[in-house]
mmCIF file of C-alpha atoms in Angstrom:
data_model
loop_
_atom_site.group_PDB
_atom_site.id
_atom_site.type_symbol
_atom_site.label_atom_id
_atom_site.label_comp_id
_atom_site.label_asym_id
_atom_site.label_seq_id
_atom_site.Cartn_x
_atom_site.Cartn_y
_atom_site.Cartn_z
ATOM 1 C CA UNK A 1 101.268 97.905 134.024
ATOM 2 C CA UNK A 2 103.335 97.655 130.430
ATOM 3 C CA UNK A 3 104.954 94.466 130.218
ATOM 4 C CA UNK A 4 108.306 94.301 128.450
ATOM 5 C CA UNK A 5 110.859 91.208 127.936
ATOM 6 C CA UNK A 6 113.933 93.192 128.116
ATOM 7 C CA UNK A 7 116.001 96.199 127.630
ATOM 8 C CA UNK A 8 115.515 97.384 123.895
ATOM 9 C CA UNK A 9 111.665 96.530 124.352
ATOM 10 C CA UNK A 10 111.333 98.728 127.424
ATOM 11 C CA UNK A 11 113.009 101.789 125.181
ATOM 12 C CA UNK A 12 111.229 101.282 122.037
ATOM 13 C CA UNK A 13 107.875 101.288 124.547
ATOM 14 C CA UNK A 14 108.905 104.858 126.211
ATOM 15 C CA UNK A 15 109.557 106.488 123.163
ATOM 16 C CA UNK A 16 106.697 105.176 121.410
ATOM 17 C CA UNK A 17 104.531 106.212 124.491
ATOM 18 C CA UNK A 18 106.831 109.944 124.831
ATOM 19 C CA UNK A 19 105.872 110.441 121.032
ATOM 20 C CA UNK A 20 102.296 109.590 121.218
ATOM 21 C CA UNK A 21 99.554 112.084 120.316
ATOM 22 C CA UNK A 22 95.627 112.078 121.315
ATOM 23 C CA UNK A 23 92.906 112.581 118.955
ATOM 24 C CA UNK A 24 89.973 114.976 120.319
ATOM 25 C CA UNK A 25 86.680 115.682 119.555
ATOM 26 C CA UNK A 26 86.131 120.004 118.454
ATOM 27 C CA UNK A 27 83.844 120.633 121.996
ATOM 28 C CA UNK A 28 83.226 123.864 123.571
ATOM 29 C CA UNK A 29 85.063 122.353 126.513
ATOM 30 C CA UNK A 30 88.199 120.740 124.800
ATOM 31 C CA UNK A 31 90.817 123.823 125.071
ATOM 32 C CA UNK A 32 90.527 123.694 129.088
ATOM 33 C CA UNK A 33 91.275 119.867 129.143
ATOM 34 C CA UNK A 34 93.942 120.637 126.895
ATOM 35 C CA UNK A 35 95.904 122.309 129.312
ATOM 36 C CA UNK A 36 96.714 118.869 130.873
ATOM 37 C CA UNK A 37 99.223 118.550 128.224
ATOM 38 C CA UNK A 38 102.801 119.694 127.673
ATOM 39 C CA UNK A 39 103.366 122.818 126.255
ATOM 40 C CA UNK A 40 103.366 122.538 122.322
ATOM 41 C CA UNK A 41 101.827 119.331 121.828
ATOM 42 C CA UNK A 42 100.539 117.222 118.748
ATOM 43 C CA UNK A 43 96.837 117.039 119.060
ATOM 44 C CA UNK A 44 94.482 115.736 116.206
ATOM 45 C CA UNK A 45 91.324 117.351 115.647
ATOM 46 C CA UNK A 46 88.209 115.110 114.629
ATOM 47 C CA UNK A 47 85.564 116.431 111.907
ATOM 48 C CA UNK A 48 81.827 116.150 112.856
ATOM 49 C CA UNK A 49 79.813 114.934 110.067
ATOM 50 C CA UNK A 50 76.888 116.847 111.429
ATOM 51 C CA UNK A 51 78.838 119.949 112.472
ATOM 52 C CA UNK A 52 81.102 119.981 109.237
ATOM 53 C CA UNK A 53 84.802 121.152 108.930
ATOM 54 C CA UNK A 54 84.154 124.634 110.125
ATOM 55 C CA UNK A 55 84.263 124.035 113.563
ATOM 56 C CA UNK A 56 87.592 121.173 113.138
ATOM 57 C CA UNK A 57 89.098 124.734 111.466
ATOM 58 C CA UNK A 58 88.462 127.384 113.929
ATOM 59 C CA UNK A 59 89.467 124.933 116.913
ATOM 60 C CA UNK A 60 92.421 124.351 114.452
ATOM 61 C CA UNK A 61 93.379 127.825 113.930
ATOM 62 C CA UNK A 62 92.626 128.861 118.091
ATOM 63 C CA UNK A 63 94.629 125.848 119.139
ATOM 64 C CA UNK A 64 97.735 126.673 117.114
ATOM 65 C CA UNK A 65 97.549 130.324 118.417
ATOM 66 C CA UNK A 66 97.874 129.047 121.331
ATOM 67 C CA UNK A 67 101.169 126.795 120.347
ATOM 68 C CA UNK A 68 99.576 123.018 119.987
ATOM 69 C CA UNK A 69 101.086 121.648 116.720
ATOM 70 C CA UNK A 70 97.204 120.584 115.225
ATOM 71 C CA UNK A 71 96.732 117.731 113.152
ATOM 72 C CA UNK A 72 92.592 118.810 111.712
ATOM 73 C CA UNK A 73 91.138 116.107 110.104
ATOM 74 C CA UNK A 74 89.190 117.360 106.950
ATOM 75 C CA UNK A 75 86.837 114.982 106.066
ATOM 76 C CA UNK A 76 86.150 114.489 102.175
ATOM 77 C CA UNK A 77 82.712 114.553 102.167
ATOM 78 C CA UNK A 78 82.351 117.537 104.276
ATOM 79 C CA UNK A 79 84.365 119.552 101.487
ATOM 80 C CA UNK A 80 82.059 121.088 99.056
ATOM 81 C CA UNK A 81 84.380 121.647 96.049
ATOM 82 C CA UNK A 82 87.533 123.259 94.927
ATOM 83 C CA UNK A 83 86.940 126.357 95.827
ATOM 84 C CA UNK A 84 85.523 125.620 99.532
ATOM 85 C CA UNK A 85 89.080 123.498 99.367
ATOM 86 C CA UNK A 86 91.639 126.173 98.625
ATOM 87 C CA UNK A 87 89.540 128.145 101.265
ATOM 88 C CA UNK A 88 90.669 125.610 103.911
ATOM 89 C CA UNK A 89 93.995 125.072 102.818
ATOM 90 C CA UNK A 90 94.719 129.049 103.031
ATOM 91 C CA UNK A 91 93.313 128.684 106.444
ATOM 92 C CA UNK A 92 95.479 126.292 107.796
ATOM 93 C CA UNK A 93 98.885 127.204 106.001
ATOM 94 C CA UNK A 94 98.147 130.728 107.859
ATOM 95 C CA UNK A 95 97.680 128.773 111.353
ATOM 96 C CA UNK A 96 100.823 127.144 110.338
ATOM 97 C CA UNK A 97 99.901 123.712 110.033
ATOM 98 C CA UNK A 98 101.517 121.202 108.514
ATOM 99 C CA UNK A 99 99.993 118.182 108.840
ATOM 100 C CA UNK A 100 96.520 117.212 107.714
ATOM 101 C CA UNK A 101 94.643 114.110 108.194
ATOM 102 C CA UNK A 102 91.933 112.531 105.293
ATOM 103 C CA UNK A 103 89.681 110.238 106.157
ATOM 104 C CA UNK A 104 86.666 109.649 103.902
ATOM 105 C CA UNK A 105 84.239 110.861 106.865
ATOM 106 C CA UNK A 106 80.829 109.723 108.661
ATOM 107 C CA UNK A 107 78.406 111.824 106.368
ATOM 108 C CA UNK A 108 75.507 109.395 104.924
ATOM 109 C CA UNK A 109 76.389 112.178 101.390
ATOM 110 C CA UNK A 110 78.920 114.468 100.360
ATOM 111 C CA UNK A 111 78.494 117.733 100.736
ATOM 112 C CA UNK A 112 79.905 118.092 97.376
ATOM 113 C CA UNK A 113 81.803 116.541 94.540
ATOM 114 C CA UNK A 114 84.530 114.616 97.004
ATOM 115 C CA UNK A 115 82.852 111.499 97.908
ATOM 116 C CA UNK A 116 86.015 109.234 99.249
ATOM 117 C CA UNK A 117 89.146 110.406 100.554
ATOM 118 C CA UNK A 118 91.274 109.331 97.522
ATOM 119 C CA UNK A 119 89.159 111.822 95.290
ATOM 120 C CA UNK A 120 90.282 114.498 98.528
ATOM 121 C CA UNK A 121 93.956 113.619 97.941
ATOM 122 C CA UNK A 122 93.794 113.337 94.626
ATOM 123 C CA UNK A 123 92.217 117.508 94.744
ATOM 124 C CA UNK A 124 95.343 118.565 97.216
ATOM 125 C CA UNK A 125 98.172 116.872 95.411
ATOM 126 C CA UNK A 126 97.482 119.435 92.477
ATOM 127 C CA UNK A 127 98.155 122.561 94.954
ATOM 128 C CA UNK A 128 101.385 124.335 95.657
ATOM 129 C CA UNK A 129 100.660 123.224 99.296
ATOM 130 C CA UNK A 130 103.365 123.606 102.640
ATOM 131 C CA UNK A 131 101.364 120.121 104.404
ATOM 132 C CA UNK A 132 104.979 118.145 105.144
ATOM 133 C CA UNK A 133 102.533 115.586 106.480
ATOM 134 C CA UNK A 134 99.431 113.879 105.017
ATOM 135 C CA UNK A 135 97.941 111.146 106.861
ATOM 136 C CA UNK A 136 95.037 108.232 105.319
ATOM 137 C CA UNK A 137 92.698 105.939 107.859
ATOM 138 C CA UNK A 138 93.366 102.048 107.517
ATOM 139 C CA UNK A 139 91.672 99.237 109.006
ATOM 140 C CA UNK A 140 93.034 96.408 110.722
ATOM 141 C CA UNK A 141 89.548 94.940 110.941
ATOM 142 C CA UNK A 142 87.461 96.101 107.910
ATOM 143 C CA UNK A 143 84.501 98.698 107.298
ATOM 144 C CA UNK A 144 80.998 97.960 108.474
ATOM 145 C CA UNK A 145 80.410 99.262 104.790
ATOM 146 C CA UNK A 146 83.130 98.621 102.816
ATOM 147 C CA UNK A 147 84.941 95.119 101.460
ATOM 148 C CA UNK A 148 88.152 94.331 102.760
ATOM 149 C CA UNK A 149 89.605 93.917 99.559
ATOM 150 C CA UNK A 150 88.150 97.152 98.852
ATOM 151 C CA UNK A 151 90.017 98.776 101.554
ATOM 152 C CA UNK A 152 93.150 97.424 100.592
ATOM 153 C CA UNK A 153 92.800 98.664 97.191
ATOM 154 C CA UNK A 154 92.150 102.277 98.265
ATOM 155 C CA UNK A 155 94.633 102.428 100.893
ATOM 156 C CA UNK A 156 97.785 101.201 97.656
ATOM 157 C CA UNK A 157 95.976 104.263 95.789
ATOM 158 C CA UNK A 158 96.552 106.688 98.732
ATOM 159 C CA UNK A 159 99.880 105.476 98.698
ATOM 160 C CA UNK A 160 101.521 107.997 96.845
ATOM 161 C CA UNK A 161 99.516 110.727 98.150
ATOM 162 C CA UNK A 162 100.279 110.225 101.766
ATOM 163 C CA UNK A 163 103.164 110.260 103.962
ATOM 164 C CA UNK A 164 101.256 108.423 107.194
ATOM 165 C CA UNK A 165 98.296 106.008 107.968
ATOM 166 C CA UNK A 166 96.406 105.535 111.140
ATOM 167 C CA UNK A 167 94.806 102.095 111.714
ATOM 168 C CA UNK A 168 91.333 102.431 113.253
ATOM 169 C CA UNK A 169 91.450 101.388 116.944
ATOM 170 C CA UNK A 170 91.763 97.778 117.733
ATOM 171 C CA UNK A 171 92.105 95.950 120.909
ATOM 172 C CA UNK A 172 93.715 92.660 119.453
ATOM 173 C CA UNK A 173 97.370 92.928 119.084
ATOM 174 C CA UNK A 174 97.655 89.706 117.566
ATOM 175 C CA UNK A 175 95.181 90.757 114.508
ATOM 176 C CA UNK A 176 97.290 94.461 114.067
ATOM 177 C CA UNK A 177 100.646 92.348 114.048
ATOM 178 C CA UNK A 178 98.875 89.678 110.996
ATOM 179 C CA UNK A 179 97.719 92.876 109.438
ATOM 180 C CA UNK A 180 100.847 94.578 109.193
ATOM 181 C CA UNK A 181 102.581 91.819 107.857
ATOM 182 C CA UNK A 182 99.864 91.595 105.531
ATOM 183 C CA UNK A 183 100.144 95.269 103.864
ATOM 184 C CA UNK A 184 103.931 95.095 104.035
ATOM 185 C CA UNK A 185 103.583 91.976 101.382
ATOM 186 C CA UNK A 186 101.427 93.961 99.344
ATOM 187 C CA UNK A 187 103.852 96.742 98.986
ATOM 188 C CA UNK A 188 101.853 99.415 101.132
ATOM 189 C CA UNK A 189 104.723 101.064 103.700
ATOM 190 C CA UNK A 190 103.656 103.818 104.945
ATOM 191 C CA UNK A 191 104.391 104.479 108.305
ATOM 192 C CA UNK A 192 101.802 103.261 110.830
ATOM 193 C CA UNK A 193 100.323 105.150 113.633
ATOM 194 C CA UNK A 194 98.629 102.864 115.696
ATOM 195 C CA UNK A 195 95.045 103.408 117.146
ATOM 196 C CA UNK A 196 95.124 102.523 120.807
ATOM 197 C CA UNK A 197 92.163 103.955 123.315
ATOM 198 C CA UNK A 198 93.284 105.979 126.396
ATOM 199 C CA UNK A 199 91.814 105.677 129.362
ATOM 200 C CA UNK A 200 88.158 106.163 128.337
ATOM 201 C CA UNK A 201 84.541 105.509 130.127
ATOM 202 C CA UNK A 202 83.821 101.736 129.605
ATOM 203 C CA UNK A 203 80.388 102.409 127.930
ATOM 204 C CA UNK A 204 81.449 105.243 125.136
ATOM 205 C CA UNK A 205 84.146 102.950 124.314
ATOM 206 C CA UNK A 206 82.022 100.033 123.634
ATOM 207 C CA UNK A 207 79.600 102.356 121.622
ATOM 208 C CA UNK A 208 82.285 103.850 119.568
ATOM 209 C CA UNK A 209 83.257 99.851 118.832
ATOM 210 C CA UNK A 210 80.459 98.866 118.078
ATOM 211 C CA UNK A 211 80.052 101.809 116.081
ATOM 212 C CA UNK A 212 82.966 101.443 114.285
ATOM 213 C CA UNK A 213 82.924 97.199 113.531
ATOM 214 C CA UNK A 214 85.278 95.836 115.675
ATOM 215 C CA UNK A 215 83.871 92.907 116.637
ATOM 216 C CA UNK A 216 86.636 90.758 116.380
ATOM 217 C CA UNK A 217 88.522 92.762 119.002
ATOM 218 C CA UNK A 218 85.189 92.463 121.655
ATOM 219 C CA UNK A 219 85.192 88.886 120.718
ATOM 220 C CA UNK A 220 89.003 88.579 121.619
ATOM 221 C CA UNK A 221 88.325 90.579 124.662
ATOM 222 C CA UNK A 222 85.655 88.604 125.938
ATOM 223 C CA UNK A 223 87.914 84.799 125.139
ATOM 224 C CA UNK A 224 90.824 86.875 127.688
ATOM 225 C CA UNK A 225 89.827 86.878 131.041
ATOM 226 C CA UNK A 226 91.371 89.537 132.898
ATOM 227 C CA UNK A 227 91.588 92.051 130.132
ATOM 228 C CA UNK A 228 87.708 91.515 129.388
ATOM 229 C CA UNK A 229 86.885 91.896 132.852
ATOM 230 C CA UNK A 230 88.394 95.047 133.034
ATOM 231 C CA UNK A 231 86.963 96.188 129.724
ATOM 232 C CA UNK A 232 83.474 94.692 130.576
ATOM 233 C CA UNK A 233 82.591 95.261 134.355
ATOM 234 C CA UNK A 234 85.211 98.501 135.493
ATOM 235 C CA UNK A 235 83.979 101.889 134.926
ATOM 236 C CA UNK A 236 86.835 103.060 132.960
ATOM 237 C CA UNK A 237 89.519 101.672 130.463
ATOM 238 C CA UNK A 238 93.586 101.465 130.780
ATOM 239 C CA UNK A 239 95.421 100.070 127.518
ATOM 240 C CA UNK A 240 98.251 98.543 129.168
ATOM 241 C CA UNK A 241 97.425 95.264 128.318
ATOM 242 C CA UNK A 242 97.294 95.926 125.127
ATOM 243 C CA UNK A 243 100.245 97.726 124.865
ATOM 244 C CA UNK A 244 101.810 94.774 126.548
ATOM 245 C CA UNK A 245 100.609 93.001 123.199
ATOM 246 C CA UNK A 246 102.385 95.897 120.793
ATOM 247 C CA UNK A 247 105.577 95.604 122.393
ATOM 248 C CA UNK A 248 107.459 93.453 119.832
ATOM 249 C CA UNK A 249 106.024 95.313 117.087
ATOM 250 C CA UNK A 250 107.568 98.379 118.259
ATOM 251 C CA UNK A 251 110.625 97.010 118.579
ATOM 252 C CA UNK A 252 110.445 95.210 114.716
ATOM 253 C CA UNK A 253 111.964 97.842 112.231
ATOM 254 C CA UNK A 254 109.755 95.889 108.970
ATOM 255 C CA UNK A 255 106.555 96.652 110.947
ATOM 256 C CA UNK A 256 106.979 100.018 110.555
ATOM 257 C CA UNK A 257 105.147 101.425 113.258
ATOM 258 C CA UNK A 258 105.638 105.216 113.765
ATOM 259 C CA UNK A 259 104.114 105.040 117.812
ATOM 260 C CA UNK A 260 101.113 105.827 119.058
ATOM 261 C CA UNK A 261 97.625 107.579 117.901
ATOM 262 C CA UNK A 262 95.102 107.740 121.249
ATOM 263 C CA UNK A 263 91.702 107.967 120.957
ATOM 264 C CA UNK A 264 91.022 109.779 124.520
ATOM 265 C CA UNK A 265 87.275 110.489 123.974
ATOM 266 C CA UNK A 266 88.194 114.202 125.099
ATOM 267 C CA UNK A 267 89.493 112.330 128.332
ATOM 268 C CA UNK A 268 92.970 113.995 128.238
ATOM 269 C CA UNK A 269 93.873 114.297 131.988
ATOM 270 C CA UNK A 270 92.683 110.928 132.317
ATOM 271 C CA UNK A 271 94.766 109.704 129.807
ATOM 272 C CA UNK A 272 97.787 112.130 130.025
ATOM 273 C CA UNK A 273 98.230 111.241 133.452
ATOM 274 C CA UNK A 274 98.050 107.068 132.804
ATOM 275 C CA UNK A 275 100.526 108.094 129.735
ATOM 276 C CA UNK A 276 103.123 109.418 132.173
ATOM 277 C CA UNK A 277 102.976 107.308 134.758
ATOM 278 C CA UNK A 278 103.356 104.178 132.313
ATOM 279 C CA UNK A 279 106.307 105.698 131.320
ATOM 280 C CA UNK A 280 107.458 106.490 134.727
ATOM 281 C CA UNK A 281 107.334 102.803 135.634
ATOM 282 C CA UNK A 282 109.112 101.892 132.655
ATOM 283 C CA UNK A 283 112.052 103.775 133.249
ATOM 284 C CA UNK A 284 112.048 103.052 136.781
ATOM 285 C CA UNK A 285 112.384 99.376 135.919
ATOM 286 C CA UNK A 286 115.767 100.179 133.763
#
């Protein structure tokens, strides 16, 4: 169960939980477990960096046909140059997207000339584009290959080229909220979406944060009792603890967090169902 202190935390939760969006993996099976959601739902696309952008753009343009409002993340390195570019940005202004996600991507090379997402960003701002929404990948708790002062730097240069970021997924709310506050002082304001896991199979989680570098949070985890337990020895993962953790950022206006990005592992029923009866119990408690 979401904990909340009081009235205005409890609202700022259910919207933030109403608004949220999962992130998906481009499977053979993902369109079926897609039905789970509402009708006309945002649902983020991921980019394989052995499978390349093709298949994040054909999911992309069958899902919006069949009304899902996509968010395809085209990874930089899988572009091969300009021209392969303006080939997927005709594609998706035809599927009528409008929002586009740039992460630098898992590829050990580019494809091409775009080795970093800035250099992606940098290639788009220079088109006549309809994207409304442009969203960059920050992290609360570094790069496995990258410095943190690094990271900072490239996020201020996406800056201007993005209207979004979403932080990688953390389990410490305590190290998101000193983060925040840390970007905010150095001018950087987008909006955040932040990176929560849904309710996902114990082991692929710990894989994928392992995979990922977020040690910190496992260590955290492991120094909290009952929410380590849970993560460590159930089968499965619920978030509500540490959504429990989020709730004052929600409700902080300077944090500036936008609500919700869910890393379901393709889980969606799994999740959509925990999603709606968190917020069941929320407004039952009004």
């Amino acid at each position: 169960m979401i904990e909340v202190s009081n009235s205005s935390q409890r609202g700022a939760m259910i919207r933030a939980l109403h608004d949220a969006y999962m992130e998906v993996f481009p499977t053979p099976t993902i369109e079926s477990r897609l039905m789970a959601l509402e009708p006309g739902s945002d649902v983020a696309i991921t980019c394989s960096p052995t499978k390349g952008v093709e298949v994040t753009l054909r999911m992309t343009e069958h899902l919006s046909r069949k009304g899902f409002k996509v968010i395809p993340h085209i990874a930089a390195r899988n572009v091969r140059d300009r021209v392969h570019l303006e080939e997927i940005m005709g594609r998706l202004d035809d599927a009528r997207v409008r929002s586009m996600f740039i992460p630098g991507g898992d590829a050990r090379s580019p494809e091409g000339e775009f080795a970093t997402a800035f250099e992606l960003l940098q290639a788009i701002a220079g088109y006549d584009h309809g994207f409304t929404d442009v969203g960059v990948a920050a992290h609360p708790e570094g790069h496995p290959d990258v410095d943190d002062e690094k990271l900072l730097e490239e996020l201020e240069k996406k800056q201007p080229l993005a209207t979004y970021l979403v932080t990688q997924m953390c389990f410490d709310a305590g190290a998101l909220n000193r983060w925040l506050q840390m970007i905010r002082g150095r001018g950087i304001n987008l909006p955040a979406w932040i990176g929560v896991p849904g309710v996902a199979d114990r082991v692929a989680l710990l894989k994928t944060s392992m995979r990922i570098g977020v040690g910190t949070s496992l260590k955290f985890l492991r120094n909290r009792s009952g929410f380590a337990g849970q993560f460590l020895f159930d089968n499965s993962y619920a978030p509500d603890g540490l959504l429990s953790g989020l709730v004052p950022l929600l409700d902080d206006a300077p944090s500036g967090v936008a609500g919700f990005h869910i890393y379901c592992f393709n889980k969606v029923e799994q999740t959509e169902k925990w999603r709606q009866e968190a917020m069941r119990v929320l407004r039952d408690e009004a």
